[in-house]
Amino acid sequence: MTVTPLHAPRPSRSAGPADHGAIRWPSGLAPDTPPSRNPGTALDLSVVRSLRVNRSAVERRVTALPGRRTVKKDWQAAWLLRAISCMDLTTLAGDDTAGNVRRLCAKAAHPLRADLVDALGIADLRLTTGAVCVYHQHVATAVAALAGTGIPVAAVSTGFPAGLSPFAQRLAEIHASVAAGATEIDVVITRGHVLTGNWAALYDEVRAFRDACGEAHLKTILGVGELATLTNVARASMVAMMAGSDFIKTSTGKETSNATLPVGLVMTRMIREYGARTGHEVGFKPAGGIRTAKQALDWLILMKEELGDRWLRPHLFRFGASGLLTDVERQLEHFVTGRYAAAYRQPMV
């Protein structure tokens, strides 16, 4: 079967209505240009307390999303390749070993089987995942395994997943992971600050995490399944960005409810609001429960609709994923061969 290379030039098309609604950021940067880091701002409680979310309107919007855009055939395959490039390939199991982590890193560096790469005509893309995410104990192993690949190592930190260990210990954990070579730190907030409306305490906590990260990028996990309301999600998102988060992230993946499209819509709208107020671009990372290629496409569509093409790149969008890559590979093999393969044909490790 002959397959047109997915990176081949395509005819240009005029922008549709959704494209005209995309944010035009003050920086005017091209989609592939990484943004400068978010320096944060002073805490503005008048802005935070003014935020309200209409749940029914949010649910109507996300229900309409799949009907606004669909991607088929070679376009769908191209979008799935983009999804791979935005994955934080993750292992956060209690039985993780150095061997598991090294195999995960090998998969991150070569996420598709060689025969699929050849059939798709994408060898020159040198496709990799966006990062590898591990516990602190395995940071050094991952850094060594990924040497020379350019793939960053992210470490979950600050008493992940509950975030209730002593504050000094949480800061020390960040320092230790950065010293071990992690260039991205995924921290968890104290959910009680949100539930009690103690926004100053939340701001101070995230600001301290930001300072502890130094040059490493800060990804702040809100734990949305434990925040009770979408209004709390909106306010926590805004405070985390004011405190200097480079990314805001939905979940640890350990809560009963993790990344959902309604939550994603609220958080992306807050990113848009923060960008309009400050000119600073903040990334977004949905994590937990995203396991299928169809879900990945829904999230990519959401990003394109709400924030524009810059948020279809790994410097501003990541999936927190462990099992997603398997289904994406299966869909790409179907695109190439017309048949679905068993999951073991695309083993994660």
Short mmCIF file of C-alpha atoms in Angstrom, two decimals:
data_model
loop_
_atom_site.label_atom_id
_atom_site.label_comp_id
_atom_site.label_asym_id
_atom_site.label_seq_id
_atom_site.Cartn_x
_atom_site.Cartn_y
_atom_site.Cartn_z
CA MET A 1 0.00 0.00 0.00
CA THR A 2 1.34 3.42 -0.96
CA VAL A 3 0.89 6.14 1.65
CA THR A 4 1.49 9.82 1.02
CA PRO A 5 4.06 11.13 3.52
CA LEU A 6 2.19 13.07 6.19
CA HIS A 7 4.68 15.91 6.18
CA ALA A 8 4.24 16.55 2.46
CA PRO A 9 3.00 20.06 1.61
CA ARG A 10 -0.77 20.47 1.58
CA PRO A 11 -2.82 23.02 -0.35
CA SER A 12 -3.48 26.10 1.77
CA ARG A 13 -7.02 26.83 2.84
CA SER A 14 -8.74 29.95 4.06
CA ALA A 15 -9.39 30.21 7.76
CA GLY A 16 -12.79 29.11 8.98
CA PRO A 17 -14.87 30.85 11.64
CA ALA A 18 -13.07 29.03 14.45
CA ASP A 19 -9.69 30.23 13.18
CA HIS A 20 -10.85 33.85 13.28
CA GLY A 21 -11.77 33.36 16.92
CA ALA A 22 -8.32 32.14 17.93
CA ILE A 23 -6.31 34.31 20.31
CA ARG A 24 -3.80 36.67 18.74
CA TRP A 25 -1.09 36.93 21.37
CA PRO A 26 0.89 40.16 21.80
CA SER A 27 4.14 38.29 21.09
CA GLY A 28 3.05 37.40 17.56
CA LEU A 29 5.24 34.29 17.68
CA ALA A 30 4.98 31.53 15.10
CA PRO A 31 3.37 28.25 16.26
CA ASP A 32 6.69 26.42 16.58
CA THR A 33 8.47 29.14 18.57
CA PRO A 34 8.68 28.31 22.29
CA PRO A 35 7.25 31.03 24.52
CA SER A 36 9.16 32.90 27.18
CA ARG A 37 8.46 31.67 30.68
CA ASN A 38 5.51 33.01 32.61
CA PRO A 39 7.01 35.32 35.27
CA GLY A 40 3.74 35.58 37.14
CA THR A 41 2.06 38.69 38.47
CA ALA A 42 0.96 40.07 41.81
CA LEU A 43 -2.06 38.31 43.29
CA ASP A 44 -5.20 40.21 42.26
CA LEU A 45 -8.02 38.98 44.46
CA SER A 46 -10.58 41.16 42.70
CA VAL A 47 -9.94 39.22 39.49
CA VAL A 48 -9.95 35.84 41.24
CA ARG A 49 -13.16 36.43 43.18
CA SER A 50 -14.97 37.80 40.14
CA LEU A 51 -14.62 34.51 38.28
CA ARG A 52 -17.84 32.50 37.87
CA VAL A 53 -18.54 29.42 35.75
CA ASN A 54 -21.90 28.46 34.25
CA ARG A 55 -21.73 24.66 34.24
CA SER A 56 -24.62 24.15 31.80
CA ALA A 57 -23.03 26.53 29.28
CA VAL A 58 -19.69 24.72 29.62
CA GLU A 59 -21.33 21.35 29.04
CA ARG A 60 -23.20 22.62 25.96
CA ARG A 61 -19.95 23.94 24.51
CA VAL A 62 -17.99 20.71 24.94
CA THR A 63 -20.89 18.63 23.64
CA ALA A 64 -20.79 20.67 20.42
CA LEU A 65 -17.03 20.34 19.96
CA PRO A 66 -16.93 17.05 17.99
CA GLY A 67 -19.44 18.43 15.49
CA ARG A 68 -17.46 21.59 14.82
CA ARG A 69 -14.35 19.84 13.55
CA THR A 70 -13.62 16.33 12.33
CA VAL A 71 -10.38 14.95 10.97
CA LYS A 72 -10.31 11.91 8.70
CA LYS A 73 -7.87 9.72 6.80
CA ASP A 74 -4.41 11.23 6.31
CA TRP A 75 -5.34 14.34 8.28
CA GLN A 76 -6.35 12.19 11.22
CA ALA A 77 -3.07 10.30 11.03
CA ALA A 78 -1.19 13.60 11.05
CA TRP A 79 -3.10 14.79 14.10
CA LEU A 80 -2.30 11.54 15.89
CA LEU A 81 1.39 12.04 15.17
CA ARG A 82 1.05 15.49 16.71
CA ALA A 83 -0.58 13.88 19.74
CA ILE A 84 2.46 11.62 20.16
CA SER A 85 4.77 14.64 20.11
CA CYS A 86 2.72 16.19 22.94
CA MET A 87 2.72 13.19 25.29
CA ASP A 88 4.41 13.17 28.65
CA LEU A 89 5.05 9.43 28.60
CA THR A 90 4.53 8.53 32.23
CA THR A 91 5.17 5.75 34.72
CA LEU A 92 4.08 6.42 38.30
CA ALA A 93 3.57 2.93 39.66
CA GLY A 94 4.70 1.61 42.98
CA ASP A 95 6.56 -1.25 41.30
CA ASP A 96 8.60 0.94 38.93
CA THR A 97 12.18 -0.24 38.46
CA ALA A 98 15.20 1.21 36.70
CA GLY A 99 14.66 -1.31 33.92
CA ASN A 100 11.05 -0.21 33.40
CA VAL A 101 12.12 3.41 33.24
CA ARG A 102 14.88 2.71 30.71
CA ARG A 103 12.44 0.84 28.48
CA LEU A 104 9.95 3.71 28.78
CA CYS A 105 12.68 6.14 27.73
CA ALA A 106 13.52 3.95 24.73
CA LYS A 107 9.86 4.06 23.77
CA ALA A 108 9.80 7.86 24.17
CA ALA A 109 12.75 8.19 21.79
CA HIS A 110 11.19 5.79 19.25
CA PRO A 111 7.42 5.87 19.88
CA LEU A 112 6.45 4.11 16.64
CA ARG A 113 7.65 0.81 15.22
CA ALA A 114 10.16 1.22 12.41
CA ASP A 115 7.85 -0.36 9.84
CA LEU A 116 5.12 2.19 10.60
CA VAL A 117 7.62 5.05 10.43
CA ASP A 118 8.73 3.84 6.99
CA ALA A 119 5.18 3.29 5.73
CA LEU A 120 4.11 6.77 6.87
CA GLY A 121 7.20 8.39 5.32
CA ILE A 122 8.10 10.28 8.48
CA ALA A 123 11.65 9.10 9.24
CA ASP A 124 13.02 12.62 8.80
CA LEU A 125 10.64 13.97 11.45
CA ARG A 126 12.55 12.10 14.17
CA LEU A 127 9.33 11.84 16.11
CA THR A 128 9.60 11.58 19.91
CA THR A 129 7.25 12.13 22.80
CA GLY A 130 7.20 15.50 24.54
CA ALA A 131 8.79 14.27 27.78
CA VAL A 132 9.14 11.35 30.16
CA CYS A 133 7.53 11.77 33.58
CA VAL A 134 8.70 9.73 36.61
CA TYR A 135 9.04 9.85 40.38
CA HIS A 136 12.13 11.56 41.79
CA GLN A 137 13.78 8.19 42.53
CA HIS A 138 14.02 7.49 38.79
CA VAL A 139 15.00 10.96 37.51
CA ALA A 140 18.71 10.18 37.23
CA THR A 141 17.98 6.91 35.41
CA ALA A 142 15.71 8.69 32.93
CA VAL A 143 18.18 11.53 32.36
CA ALA A 144 20.92 9.03 31.56
CA ALA A 145 18.69 6.98 29.27
CA LEU A 146 17.56 10.06 27.33
CA ALA A 147 20.99 11.67 26.97
CA GLY A 148 21.39 13.13 23.48
CA THR A 149 17.70 12.80 22.54
CA GLY A 150 16.59 16.27 23.59
CA ILE A 151 13.62 14.75 25.44
CA PRO A 152 13.09 16.47 28.81
CA VAL A 153 12.58 14.59 32.06
CA ALA A 154 9.68 15.66 34.25
CA ALA A 155 9.50 14.71 37.93
CA VAL A 156 6.33 14.61 40.00
CA SER A 157 7.04 16.37 43.24
CA THR A 158 5.82 18.04 46.46
CA GLY A 159 4.38 14.94 48.08
CA PHE A 160 2.64 13.69 44.94
CA PRO A 161 -0.23 12.80 44.75
CA ALA A 162 -1.75 14.18 47.98
CA GLY A 163 0.62 17.13 48.45
CA LEU A 164 0.30 17.03 52.23
CA SER A 165 3.87 16.35 53.32
CA PRO A 166 5.69 19.07 55.35
CA PHE A 167 6.25 22.20 53.30
CA ALA A 168 10.03 22.24 53.75
CA GLN A 169 10.11 18.63 52.58
CA ARG A 170 8.12 19.50 49.47
CA LEU A 171 10.56 22.28 48.58
CA ALA A 172 13.52 19.97 49.21
CA GLU A 173 11.99 17.42 46.86
CA ILE A 174 11.90 20.01 44.07
CA HIS A 175 15.53 20.99 44.69
CA ALA A 176 16.58 17.33 44.65
CA SER A 177 14.83 16.56 41.35
CA VAL A 178 16.30 19.64 39.67
CA ALA A 179 19.76 18.68 40.93
CA ALA A 180 19.24 15.17 39.51
CA GLY A 181 18.56 16.63 36.05
CA ALA A 182 14.79 17.12 35.81
CA THR A 183 13.97 20.14 33.67
CA GLU A 184 10.23 20.05 34.37
CA ILE A 185 8.62 19.71 37.80
CA ASP A 186 4.99 18.63 38.23
CA VAL A 187 3.82 19.89 41.64
CA VAL A 188 0.53 19.37 43.47
CA ILE A 189 -1.27 22.11 45.33
CA THR A 190 -2.88 21.95 48.74
CA ARG A 191 -6.51 21.45 47.71
CA GLY A 192 -7.67 22.74 51.10
CA HIS A 193 -6.53 26.24 50.15
CA VAL A 194 -8.97 26.16 47.24
CA LEU A 195 -11.85 24.61 49.16
CA THR A 196 -11.56 27.27 51.89
CA GLY A 197 -10.96 30.16 49.50
CA ASN A 198 -7.54 30.90 50.94
CA TRP A 199 -6.16 32.28 47.69
CA ALA A 200 -3.25 34.11 49.29
CA ALA A 201 -1.98 30.85 50.81
CA LEU A 202 -2.34 29.08 47.46
CA TYR A 203 -0.48 31.91 45.69
CA ASP A 204 2.37 31.87 48.23
CA GLU A 205 2.65 28.08 47.97
CA VAL A 206 2.88 27.99 44.17
CA ARG A 207 5.22 31.01 44.15
CA ALA A 208 7.56 29.17 46.50
CA PHE A 209 7.44 26.11 44.23
CA ARG A 210 8.26 28.35 41.26
CA ASP A 211 11.25 29.83 43.03
CA ALA A 212 12.49 26.37 44.04
CA CYS A 213 12.33 25.19 40.42
CA GLY A 214 14.89 27.72 39.24
CA GLU A 215 15.34 27.18 35.49
CA ALA A 216 13.13 24.08 35.47
CA HIS A 217 9.60 24.60 34.17
CA LEU A 218 6.79 24.43 36.73
CA LYS A 219 3.67 22.41 35.92
CA THR A 220 1.04 22.94 38.63
CA ILE A 221 -1.44 20.09 39.22
CA LEU A 222 -4.79 21.33 40.52
CA GLY A 223 -6.36 17.96 41.36
CA VAL A 224 -9.63 19.08 39.77
CA GLY A 225 -11.56 15.99 40.89
CA GLU A 226 -11.19 17.23 44.47
CA LEU A 227 -12.04 20.92 43.95
CA ALA A 228 -15.84 20.49 44.12
CA THR A 229 -16.91 23.12 41.53
CA LEU A 230 -15.87 24.46 38.15
CA THR A 231 -15.71 27.93 39.68
CA ASN A 232 -13.05 26.64 42.07
CA VAL A 233 -11.19 25.16 39.09
CA ALA A 234 -11.27 28.55 37.35
CA ARG A 235 -10.07 30.46 40.39
CA ALA A 236 -7.33 27.95 41.23
CA SER A 237 -6.14 28.09 37.61
CA MET A 238 -5.89 31.87 37.70
CA VAL A 239 -4.05 31.96 41.03
CA ALA A 240 -1.58 29.30 39.86
CA MET A 241 -0.79 31.35 36.75
CA MET A 242 -0.46 34.59 38.73
CA ALA A 243 2.07 32.74 40.92
CA GLY A 244 4.21 31.90 37.88
CA SER A 245 3.16 28.44 36.69
CA ASP A 246 4.47 27.59 33.23
CA PHE A 247 1.74 24.96 32.80
CA ILE A 248 -1.48 24.22 34.63
CA LYS A 249 -2.39 20.55 34.82
CA THR A 250 -5.74 18.94 35.59
CA SER A 251 -4.95 15.96 37.77
CA THR A 252 -2.53 13.56 39.34
CA GLY A 253 -4.31 10.66 37.65
CA LYS A 254 -4.99 9.24 41.11
CA GLU A 255 -8.30 11.01 41.78
CA THR A 256 -11.68 9.42 41.05
CA SER A 257 -12.32 12.13 38.43
CA ASN A 258 -9.45 13.40 36.32
CA ALA A 259 -9.22 15.12 32.94
CA THR A 260 -12.63 15.85 31.45
CA LEU A 261 -13.50 18.20 28.60
CA PRO A 262 -15.65 20.52 30.77
CA VAL A 263 -12.72 21.00 33.15
CA GLY A 264 -10.41 21.45 30.16
CA LEU A 265 -12.65 24.15 28.71
CA VAL A 266 -12.65 26.08 31.98
CA MET A 267 -8.87 25.87 32.34
CA THR A 268 -8.18 26.87 28.73
CA ARG A 269 -10.53 29.83 29.07
CA MET A 270 -8.54 30.91 32.14
CA ILE A 271 -5.31 30.60 30.13
CA ARG A 272 -6.90 32.80 27.50
CA GLU A 273 -8.07 35.31 30.11
CA TYR A 274 -4.65 35.42 31.75
CA GLY A 275 -2.96 35.86 28.37
CA ALA A 276 -5.28 38.71 27.43
CA ARG A 277 -4.56 40.46 30.74
CA THR A 278 -0.78 39.95 30.86
CA GLY A 279 0.49 38.86 27.44
CA HIS A 280 2.04 35.74 29.03
CA GLU A 281 1.44 32.32 27.50
CA VAL A 282 0.79 29.39 29.85
CA GLY A 283 0.71 25.75 28.83
CA PHE A 284 -1.99 23.18 29.56
CA LYS A 285 -1.69 19.52 30.51
CA PRO A 286 -4.72 17.23 30.83
CA ALA A 287 -3.81 14.05 32.71
CA GLY A 288 -5.65 10.99 33.93
CA GLY A 289 -8.14 8.85 32.02
CA ILE A 290 -7.03 9.80 28.49
CA ARG A 291 -6.54 6.39 26.92
CA THR A 292 -7.89 6.44 23.36
CA ALA A 293 -6.93 8.13 20.11
CA LYS A 294 -10.46 9.55 19.86
CA GLN A 295 -10.05 11.26 23.23
CA ALA A 296 -6.69 12.66 22.14
CA LEU A 297 -8.29 14.16 19.02
CA ASP A 298 -11.06 15.73 21.12
CA TRP A 299 -8.45 17.43 23.31
CA LEU A 300 -6.46 18.66 20.31
CA ILE A 301 -9.65 20.08 18.81
CA LEU A 302 -10.40 21.84 22.08
CA MET A 303 -6.94 23.43 22.09
CA LYS A 304 -7.21 24.58 18.48
CA GLU A 305 -10.70 26.00 19.03
CA GLU A 306 -9.97 27.77 22.30
CA LEU A 307 -6.32 28.82 22.10
CA GLY A 308 -5.15 28.40 18.51
CA ASP A 309 -2.36 26.55 16.72
CA ARG A 310 0.41 27.50 19.16
CA TRP A 311 -1.24 25.22 21.72
CA LEU A 312 -0.87 22.24 19.39
CA ARG A 313 2.86 22.06 20.16
CA PRO A 314 4.62 20.38 23.10
CA HIS A 315 5.96 23.65 24.47
CA LEU A 316 2.38 24.66 25.37
CA PHE A 317 0.39 21.42 25.43
CA ARG A 318 1.03 17.99 26.91
CA PHE A 319 -0.97 14.85 27.57
CA GLY A 320 -0.20 13.11 30.82
CA ALA A 321 -0.40 9.60 29.41
CA SER A 322 0.71 6.07 30.10
CA GLY A 323 -1.63 3.93 27.99
CA LEU A 324 -2.64 6.44 25.30
CA LEU A 325 0.30 5.71 23.02
CA THR A 326 -0.80 2.10 22.51
CA ASP A 327 -4.16 3.06 21.06
CA VAL A 328 -2.66 5.81 18.91
CA GLU A 329 -0.23 3.27 17.45
CA ARG A 330 -3.10 0.88 16.73
CA GLN A 331 -4.97 3.60 14.84
CA LEU A 332 -1.88 4.48 12.81
CA GLU A 333 -1.34 0.82 11.94
CA HIS A 334 -4.96 0.68 10.77
CA PHE A 335 -4.31 3.73 8.62
CA VAL A 336 -1.33 1.99 6.99
CA THR A 337 -2.68 -1.56 6.65
CA GLY A 338 -6.46 -1.27 6.91
CA ARG A 339 -6.42 -3.68 9.86
CA TYR A 340 -6.38 -3.25 13.63
CA ALA A 341 -3.54 -5.02 15.41
CA ALA A 342 -3.64 -6.52 18.87
CA ALA A 343 -2.43 -4.19 21.60
CA TYR A 344 0.64 -6.36 22.29
CA ARG A 345 1.95 -5.43 18.84
CA GLN A 346 2.65 -1.97 20.26
CA PRO A 347 3.95 -2.73 23.74
CA MET A 348 4.68 0.25 25.96
CA VAL A 349 7.66 -1.35 27.66
#
